[in-house]
Short mmCIF file of C-alpha atoms in Angstrom, two decimals:
data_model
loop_
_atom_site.label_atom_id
_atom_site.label_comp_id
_atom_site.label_asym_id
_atom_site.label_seq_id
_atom_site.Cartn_x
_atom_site.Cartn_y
_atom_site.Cartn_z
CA UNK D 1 3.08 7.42 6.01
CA UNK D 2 0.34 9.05 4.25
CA UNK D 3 -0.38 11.37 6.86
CA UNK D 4 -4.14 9.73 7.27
CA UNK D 5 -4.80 8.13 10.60
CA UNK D 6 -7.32 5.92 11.26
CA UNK D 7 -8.31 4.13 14.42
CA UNK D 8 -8.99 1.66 15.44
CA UNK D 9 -6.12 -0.56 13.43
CA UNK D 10 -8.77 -4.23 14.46
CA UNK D 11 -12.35 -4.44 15.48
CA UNK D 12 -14.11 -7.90 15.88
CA UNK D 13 -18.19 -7.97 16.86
CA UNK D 14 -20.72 -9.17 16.68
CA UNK D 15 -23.27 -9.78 14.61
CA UNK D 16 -25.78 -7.05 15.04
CA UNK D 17 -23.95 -4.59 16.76
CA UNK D 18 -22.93 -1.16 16.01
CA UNK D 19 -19.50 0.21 15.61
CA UNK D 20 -17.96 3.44 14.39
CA UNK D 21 -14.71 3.93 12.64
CA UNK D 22 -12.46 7.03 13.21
CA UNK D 23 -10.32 8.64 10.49
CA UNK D 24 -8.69 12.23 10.69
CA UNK D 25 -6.99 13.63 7.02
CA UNK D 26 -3.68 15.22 6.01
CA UNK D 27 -3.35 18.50 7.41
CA UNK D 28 -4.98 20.76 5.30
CA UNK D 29 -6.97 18.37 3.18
CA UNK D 30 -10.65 19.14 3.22
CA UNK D 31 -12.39 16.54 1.78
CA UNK D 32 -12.60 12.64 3.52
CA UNK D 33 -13.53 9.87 1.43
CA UNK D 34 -14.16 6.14 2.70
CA UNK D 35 -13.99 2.66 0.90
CA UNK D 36 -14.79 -0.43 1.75
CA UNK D 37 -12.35 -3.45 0.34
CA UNK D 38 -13.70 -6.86 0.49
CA UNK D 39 -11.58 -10.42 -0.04
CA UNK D 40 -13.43 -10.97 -2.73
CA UNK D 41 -13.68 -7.35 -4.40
CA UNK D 42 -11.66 -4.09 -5.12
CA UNK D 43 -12.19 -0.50 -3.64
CA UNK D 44 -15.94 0.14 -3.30
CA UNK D 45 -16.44 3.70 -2.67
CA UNK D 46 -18.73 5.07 -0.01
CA UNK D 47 -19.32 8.31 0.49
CA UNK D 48 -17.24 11.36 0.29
CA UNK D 49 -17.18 14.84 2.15
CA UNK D 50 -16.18 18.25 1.60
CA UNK D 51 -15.41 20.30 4.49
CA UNK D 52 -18.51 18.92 6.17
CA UNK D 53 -21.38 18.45 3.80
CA UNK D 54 -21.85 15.51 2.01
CA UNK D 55 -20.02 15.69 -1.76
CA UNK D 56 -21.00 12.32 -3.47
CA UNK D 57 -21.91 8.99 -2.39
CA UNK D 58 -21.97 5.44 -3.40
CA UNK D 59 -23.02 2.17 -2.81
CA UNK D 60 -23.24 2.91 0.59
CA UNK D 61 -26.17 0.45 2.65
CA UNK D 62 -28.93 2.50 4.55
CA UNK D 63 -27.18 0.65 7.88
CA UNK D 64 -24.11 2.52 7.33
CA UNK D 65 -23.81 6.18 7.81
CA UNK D 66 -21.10 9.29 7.84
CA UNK D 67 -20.28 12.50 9.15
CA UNK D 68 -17.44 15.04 9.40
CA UNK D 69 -16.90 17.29 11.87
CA UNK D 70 -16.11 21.06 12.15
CA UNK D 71 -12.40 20.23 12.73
CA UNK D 72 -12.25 17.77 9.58
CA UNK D 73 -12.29 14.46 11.29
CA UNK D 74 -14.57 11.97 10.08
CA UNK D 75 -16.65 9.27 11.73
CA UNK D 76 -18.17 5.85 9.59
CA UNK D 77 -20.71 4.19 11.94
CA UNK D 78 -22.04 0.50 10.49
CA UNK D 79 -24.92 -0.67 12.26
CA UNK D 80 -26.98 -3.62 12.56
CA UNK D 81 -23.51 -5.79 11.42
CA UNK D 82 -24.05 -8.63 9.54
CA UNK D 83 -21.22 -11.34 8.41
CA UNK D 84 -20.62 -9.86 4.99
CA UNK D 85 -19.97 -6.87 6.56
CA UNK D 86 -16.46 -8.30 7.45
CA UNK D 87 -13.65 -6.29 5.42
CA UNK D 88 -10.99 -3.32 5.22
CA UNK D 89 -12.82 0.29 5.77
CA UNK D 90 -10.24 2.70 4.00
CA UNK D 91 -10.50 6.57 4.32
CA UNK D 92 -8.72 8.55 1.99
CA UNK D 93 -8.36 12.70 2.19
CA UNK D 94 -8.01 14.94 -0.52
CA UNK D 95 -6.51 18.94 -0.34
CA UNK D 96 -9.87 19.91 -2.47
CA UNK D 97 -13.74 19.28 -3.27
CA UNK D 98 -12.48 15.71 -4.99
CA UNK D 99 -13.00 17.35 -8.54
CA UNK D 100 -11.75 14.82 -10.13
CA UNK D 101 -8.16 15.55 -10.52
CA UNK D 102 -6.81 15.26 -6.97
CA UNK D 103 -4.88 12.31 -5.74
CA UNK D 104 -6.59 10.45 -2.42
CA UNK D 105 -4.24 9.76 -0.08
CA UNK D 106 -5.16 6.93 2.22
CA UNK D 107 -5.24 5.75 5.74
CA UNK D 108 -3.88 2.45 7.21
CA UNK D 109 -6.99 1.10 7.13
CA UNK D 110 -9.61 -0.47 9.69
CA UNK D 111 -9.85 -4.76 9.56
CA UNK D 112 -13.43 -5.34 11.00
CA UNK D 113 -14.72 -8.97 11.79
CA UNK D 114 -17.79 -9.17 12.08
CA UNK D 115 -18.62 -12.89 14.25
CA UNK Y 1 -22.38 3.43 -15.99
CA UNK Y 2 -18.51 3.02 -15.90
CA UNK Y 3 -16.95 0.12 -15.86
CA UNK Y 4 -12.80 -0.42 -15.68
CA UNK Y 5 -11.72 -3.99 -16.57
CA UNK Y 6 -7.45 -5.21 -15.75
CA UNK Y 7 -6.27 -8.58 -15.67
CA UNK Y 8 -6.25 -10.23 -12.25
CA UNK Y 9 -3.12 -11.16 -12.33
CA UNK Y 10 0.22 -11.44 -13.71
CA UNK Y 11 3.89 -12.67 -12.96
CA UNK Y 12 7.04 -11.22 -14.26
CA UNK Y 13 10.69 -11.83 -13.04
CA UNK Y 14 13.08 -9.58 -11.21
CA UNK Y 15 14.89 -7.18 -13.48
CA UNK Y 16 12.31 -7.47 -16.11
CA UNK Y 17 9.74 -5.14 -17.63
CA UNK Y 18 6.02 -5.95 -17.37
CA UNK Y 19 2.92 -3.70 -18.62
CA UNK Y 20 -0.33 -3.61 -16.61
CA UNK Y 21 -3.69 -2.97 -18.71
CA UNK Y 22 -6.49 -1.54 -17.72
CA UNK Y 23 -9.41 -0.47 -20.20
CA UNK Y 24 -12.77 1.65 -18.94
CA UNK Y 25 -15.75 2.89 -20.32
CA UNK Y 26 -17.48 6.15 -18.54
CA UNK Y 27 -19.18 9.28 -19.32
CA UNK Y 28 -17.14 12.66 -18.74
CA UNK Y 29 -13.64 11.19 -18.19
CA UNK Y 30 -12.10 13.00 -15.96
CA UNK Y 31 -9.12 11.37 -15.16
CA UNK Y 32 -7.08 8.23 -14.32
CA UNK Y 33 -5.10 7.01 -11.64
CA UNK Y 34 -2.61 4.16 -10.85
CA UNK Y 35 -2.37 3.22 -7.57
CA UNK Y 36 0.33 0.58 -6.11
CA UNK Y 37 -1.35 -1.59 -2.84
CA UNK Y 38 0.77 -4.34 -1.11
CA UNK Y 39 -1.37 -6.90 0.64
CA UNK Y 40 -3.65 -5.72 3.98
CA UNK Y 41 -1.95 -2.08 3.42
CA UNK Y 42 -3.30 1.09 1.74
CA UNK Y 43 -3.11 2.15 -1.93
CA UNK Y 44 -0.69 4.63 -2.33
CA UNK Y 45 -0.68 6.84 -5.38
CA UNK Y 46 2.01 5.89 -8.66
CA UNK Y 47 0.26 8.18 -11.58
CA UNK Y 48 -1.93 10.22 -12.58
CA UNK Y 49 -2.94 10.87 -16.90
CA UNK Y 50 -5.53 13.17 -18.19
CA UNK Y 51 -3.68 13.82 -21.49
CA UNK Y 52 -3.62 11.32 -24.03
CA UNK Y 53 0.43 9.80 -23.90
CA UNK Y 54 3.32 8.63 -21.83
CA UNK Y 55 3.67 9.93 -18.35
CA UNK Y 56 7.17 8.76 -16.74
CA UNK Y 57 8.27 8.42 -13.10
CA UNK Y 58 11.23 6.63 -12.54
CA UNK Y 59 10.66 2.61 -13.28
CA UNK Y 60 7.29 3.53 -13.24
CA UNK Y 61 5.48 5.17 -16.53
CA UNK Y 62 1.81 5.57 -17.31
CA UNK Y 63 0.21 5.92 -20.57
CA UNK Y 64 -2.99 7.21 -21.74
CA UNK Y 65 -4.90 6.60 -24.97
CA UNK Y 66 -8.76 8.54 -24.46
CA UNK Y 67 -9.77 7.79 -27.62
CA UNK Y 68 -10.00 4.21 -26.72
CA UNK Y 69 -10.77 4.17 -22.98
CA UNK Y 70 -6.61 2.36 -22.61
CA UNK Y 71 -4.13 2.90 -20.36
CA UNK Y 72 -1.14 0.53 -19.12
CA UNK Y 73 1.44 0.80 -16.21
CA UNK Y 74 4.54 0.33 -17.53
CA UNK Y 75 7.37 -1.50 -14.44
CA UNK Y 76 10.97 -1.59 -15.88
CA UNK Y 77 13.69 -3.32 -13.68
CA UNK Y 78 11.22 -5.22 -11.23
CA UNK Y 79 11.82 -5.78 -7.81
CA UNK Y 80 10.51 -8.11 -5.79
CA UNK Y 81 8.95 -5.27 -3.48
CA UNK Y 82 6.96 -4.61 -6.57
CA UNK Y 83 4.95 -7.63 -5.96
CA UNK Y 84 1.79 -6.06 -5.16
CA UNK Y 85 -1.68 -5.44 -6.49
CA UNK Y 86 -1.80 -1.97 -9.09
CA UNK Y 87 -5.36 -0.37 -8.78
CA UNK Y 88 -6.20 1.59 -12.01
CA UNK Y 89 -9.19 4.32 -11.19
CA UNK Y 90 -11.45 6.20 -13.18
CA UNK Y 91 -12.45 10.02 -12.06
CA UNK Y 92 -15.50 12.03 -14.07
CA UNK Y 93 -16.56 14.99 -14.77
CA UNK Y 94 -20.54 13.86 -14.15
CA UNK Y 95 -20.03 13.45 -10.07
CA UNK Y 96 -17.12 13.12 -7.53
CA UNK Y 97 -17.07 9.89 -7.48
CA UNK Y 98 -13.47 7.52 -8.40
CA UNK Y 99 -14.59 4.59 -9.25
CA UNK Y 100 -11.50 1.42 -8.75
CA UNK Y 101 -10.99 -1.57 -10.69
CA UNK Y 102 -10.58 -4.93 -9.17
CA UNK Y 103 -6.71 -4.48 -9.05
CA UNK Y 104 -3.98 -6.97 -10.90
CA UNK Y 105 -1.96 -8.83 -8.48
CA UNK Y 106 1.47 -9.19 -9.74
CA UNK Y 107 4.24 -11.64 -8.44
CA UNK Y 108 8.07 -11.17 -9.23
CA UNK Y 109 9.84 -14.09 -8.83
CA UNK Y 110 13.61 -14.34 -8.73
#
């Protein structure tokens, strides 16, 4: 147990529809980072951030967006769901700003299905 | 851009030794990380090499080589809980950003 929690473990929707994705990081750990994992693909990183401001991003669509919160939890909303949308959603926390040199520790992971 | 290339997969047999590649190119390295992931779970962290040479953990060692954008994962006495896929990641200096290779799948058979 990483000490990452994520909820929820399943979500199935629609196509379309909106849907948010939960994670809270290790105690202590200021800095939230969130992946997406495809079948077909590895770890495609998101967007990270740093006691909450935005620290980097990544290939992250315009449909999907991200925010932490004054207490460190973070939320990942994907909107307007489309099929290929359907994967793992990771989050990882690190203790710092993510400078490089820090290990991620990661959540269990959200399975979406997008129908 | 960076790019981190690893076989997809492998197969080794219990109580053997078996060496994971993984070669990247990127500006600023920063940093790379090995990271063990067993199907529909999360990655969780084996090693971590800045230095150039041999970082050991166990049955687990990492090495480095900078010079030529190398590094291998190194499994002595395999298990077959060590059936799993090994993420290699890149970290740079130029942004915050660690970037993950495909991942090499690896089956021990008995």
């Amino acid at each position: 147990d990483s000490g990452v929690t994520q909820t929820p473990k399943h979500l199935i929707t629609a196509t379309g529809q909106r849907v948010t994705l939960r994670c809270s990081p290790r105690s202590g750990d200021l800095s939230v980072y969130w992946y997406q994992q495809s079948l077909d693909q590895g770890l495609q990183f998101l967007i990270q951030y740093y006691n909450g401001e935005e620290r980097a991003k990544g290939n992250i669509l315009e449909r999907f967006s991200a925010q932490q919160f004054p207490d460190l939890h973070s939320e990942l909303n994907l909107s307007s769901l489309e099929l290929g949308d359907s994967a793992l959603y990771f989050c990882a926390s690190s203790v710092g700003n993510g400078g490089g040199q820090e290990t991620q520790y990661f959540g269990p992971g959200t399975r979406l299905l997008v129908l | 851009g960076q790019n981190i290339d690893q076989p997809t997969e492998m197969t080794a047999t219990e109580g053997a030794i078996v060496q994971i590649n993984c070669t990247y190119q990127t500006s600023g390295f920063n940093g790379l990380f090995w990271y063990q992931q067993h199907a529909g779970e999360a990655p969780t962290f084996l090693s971590y090499n800045v230095l150039d040479g041999l970082e050991e953990k166990g049955r687990f060692s990492s090495f480095l080589s900078r010079s030529k954008g190398y590094s291998y994962l190194l499994l002595k006495e395999l298990q077959m809980k060590d059936s799993a896929s090994y993420l290699c990641a890149v970290t740079n200096t130029g942004g915050f950003k660690t970037i993950f290779g495909a991942g090499t799948r690896l089956f021990v058979k008995a």
